[in-house]
C-alpha positions as MATLAB code, in Angstrom:
seq = 'MLQEFKKFAIRGNVVDMAVGIIVGAAFGTIVKSLVSDVIMPPIGLLLGGTDFSDLFLVLKKGADAGPFLTVAEAQKAGAVTINYGIFINTVISFLIIAFAVFLLVKGVNSLKRKEEAPAAEPLTKECPFCLSAIPIKATRCKLCTSDLQTT';
ca = [
      68.109   77.278   24.483;
      67.434   81.067   23.964;
      65.449   81.135   27.068;
      68.055   79.352   29.123;
      70.660   81.972   27.864;
      68.299   84.744   28.975;
      67.763   83.431   32.220;
      71.676   82.718   32.714;
      72.436   86.265   31.640;
      69.907   88.041   33.744;
      70.808   86.153   37.004;
      72.389   88.578   39.558;
      75.724   87.128   39.416;
      76.392   87.393   35.972;
      75.339   91.175   35.862;
      77.382   91.879   38.848;
      80.220   90.253   37.413;
      80.049   92.015   33.846;
      79.826   95.404   35.776;
      82.787   94.378   37.870;
      84.776   93.685   34.772;
      83.862   96.913   33.225;
      84.578   99.050   36.290;
      87.853   97.110   36.819;
      88.915   97.682   33.170;
      88.273  101.541   33.561;
      90.178  101.287   36.898;
      92.966   99.778   35.264;
      93.326  102.629   32.805;
      93.180  105.390   35.481;
      95.933  103.658   37.157;
      97.931  103.288   33.908;
      97.793  106.867   33.575;
      98.630  107.823   37.225;
     101.602  105.549   37.023;
     102.906  107.033   33.561;
     101.612  110.547   33.935;
     101.851  111.198   37.269;
     104.199  109.040   39.401;
     107.002  108.358   37.003;
     107.728  111.561   35.448;
     108.824  113.226   38.869;
     110.880  109.793   39.740;
     112.543  110.266   36.389;
     113.131  113.899   36.977;
     114.893  112.774   40.561;
     117.103  110.388   38.567;
     118.469  112.721   36.162;
     115.392  113.391   33.681;
     114.955  109.820   32.855;
     111.740  108.537   31.148;
     111.130  105.127   32.211;
     109.140  103.993   29.435;
     112.075  104.362   26.958;
     114.815  102.384   29.096;
     115.619   99.385   27.130;
     118.272   96.994   26.123;
     119.186   96.242   22.402;
     119.528   92.425   22.080;
     120.001   92.422   18.345;
     120.439   95.374   16.191;
     118.120   96.122   12.864;
     118.370   97.557    9.774;
     119.605  100.506   11.166;
     122.661  100.171   13.933;
     121.313  103.027   16.141;
     121.966  104.451   18.486;
     118.382  104.409   19.575;
     116.850  107.061   22.026;
     113.551  105.263   22.250;
     111.873  102.138   22.287;
     110.017  103.121   19.146;
     112.882  104.055   17.315;
     114.637  100.609   18.143;
     111.459   98.695   17.050;
     110.956  100.652   13.810;
     114.535   99.732   12.824;
     113.532   96.168   13.534;
     115.976   95.811   16.464;
     115.251   93.088   19.310;
     114.915   94.811   22.684;
     114.170   94.351   26.246;
     111.874   96.909   27.460;
     112.708   96.907   31.169;
     111.307  100.616   31.580;
     107.841   99.761   30.562;
     107.821   96.656   32.726;
     108.869   98.856   35.700;
     105.769  101.111   34.727;
     103.841   97.861   34.675;
     104.598   96.544   38.102;
     104.024   99.864   39.716;
     100.693   99.825   38.204;
      99.915   96.475   39.275;
     101.094   97.122   42.754;
      98.881   99.979   42.992;
      95.655   97.673   41.975;
      96.716   95.080   44.010;
      96.745   97.723   46.924;
      93.478   99.141   45.892;
      91.831   95.488   45.920;
      93.470   94.733   49.233;
      91.656   97.823   50.702;
      88.210   96.871   48.874;
      88.416   93.348   50.283;
      89.558   94.748   54.012;
      86.747   96.988   53.974;
      84.053   94.355   52.390;
      85.136   91.926   55.284;
      85.045   94.475   58.149;
      81.419   94.973   57.134;
      80.696   90.994   57.126;
      81.993   90.924   60.496;
      79.460   93.993   61.593;
      76.686   92.077   60.218;
      77.270   88.722   61.863;
      74.902   88.271   64.518;
      75.936   88.095   68.290;
      76.493   84.408   69.723;
      73.275   83.246   71.339;
      73.100   82.729   75.143;
      73.347   79.401   76.081;
      70.175   77.305   76.785;
      71.857   74.551   78.951;
      74.341   74.503   81.633;
      76.260   71.174   82.900;
      75.440   69.613   86.292;
      78.226   69.816   88.521;
      77.805   66.191   89.956;
      76.744   64.065   87.020;
      77.848   66.294   84.039;
      74.593   65.735   82.382;
      73.278   68.758   80.350;
      70.397   70.560   82.211;
      68.441   73.704   81.235;
      70.100   77.001   82.479;
      66.972   77.858   85.095;
      67.113   74.349   86.444;
      67.150   74.405   90.562;
      67.484   70.714   90.409;
      69.030   67.939   88.102;
      66.527   65.585   86.398;
      69.233   62.823   86.182;
      70.650   62.772   89.834;
      68.581   64.963   91.495;
      71.143   67.034   92.724;
      69.813   70.499   94.328;
      71.719   72.821   92.086;
      70.981   75.883   94.382;
      73.536   75.387   96.908;
      76.581   75.200   94.249;
];
């Protein structure tokens, strides 16, 4: 069983998949930082200094009645909240990752199209008289014996 597992784990597809998952996780971390640290602060500034990660609605007050300035304060007090600001950040992160994956797939597909071989030249043609398939260089049809040089 150990030998079978070793063969399975060393196969190219499994190793490629593992590398893809690791790189994807690292890319997700970079995009999350890009959204929360680079994109959202200027947007929040344009909207009056709003920090999107602290946009929330209190559904039920906790031990402390509030008001709560941050999600962390509300959760510490035991309040039940809808954290729509964090959701907005997550949606923007998803859109960036989806766009990057789209560009990657588009690039791979364009490389595959370049690698495809051109269509082979036809080896046969159709006799205009009997419509049978004949070699492309034929001067007379082998079935109806028509002269093909005059057509």
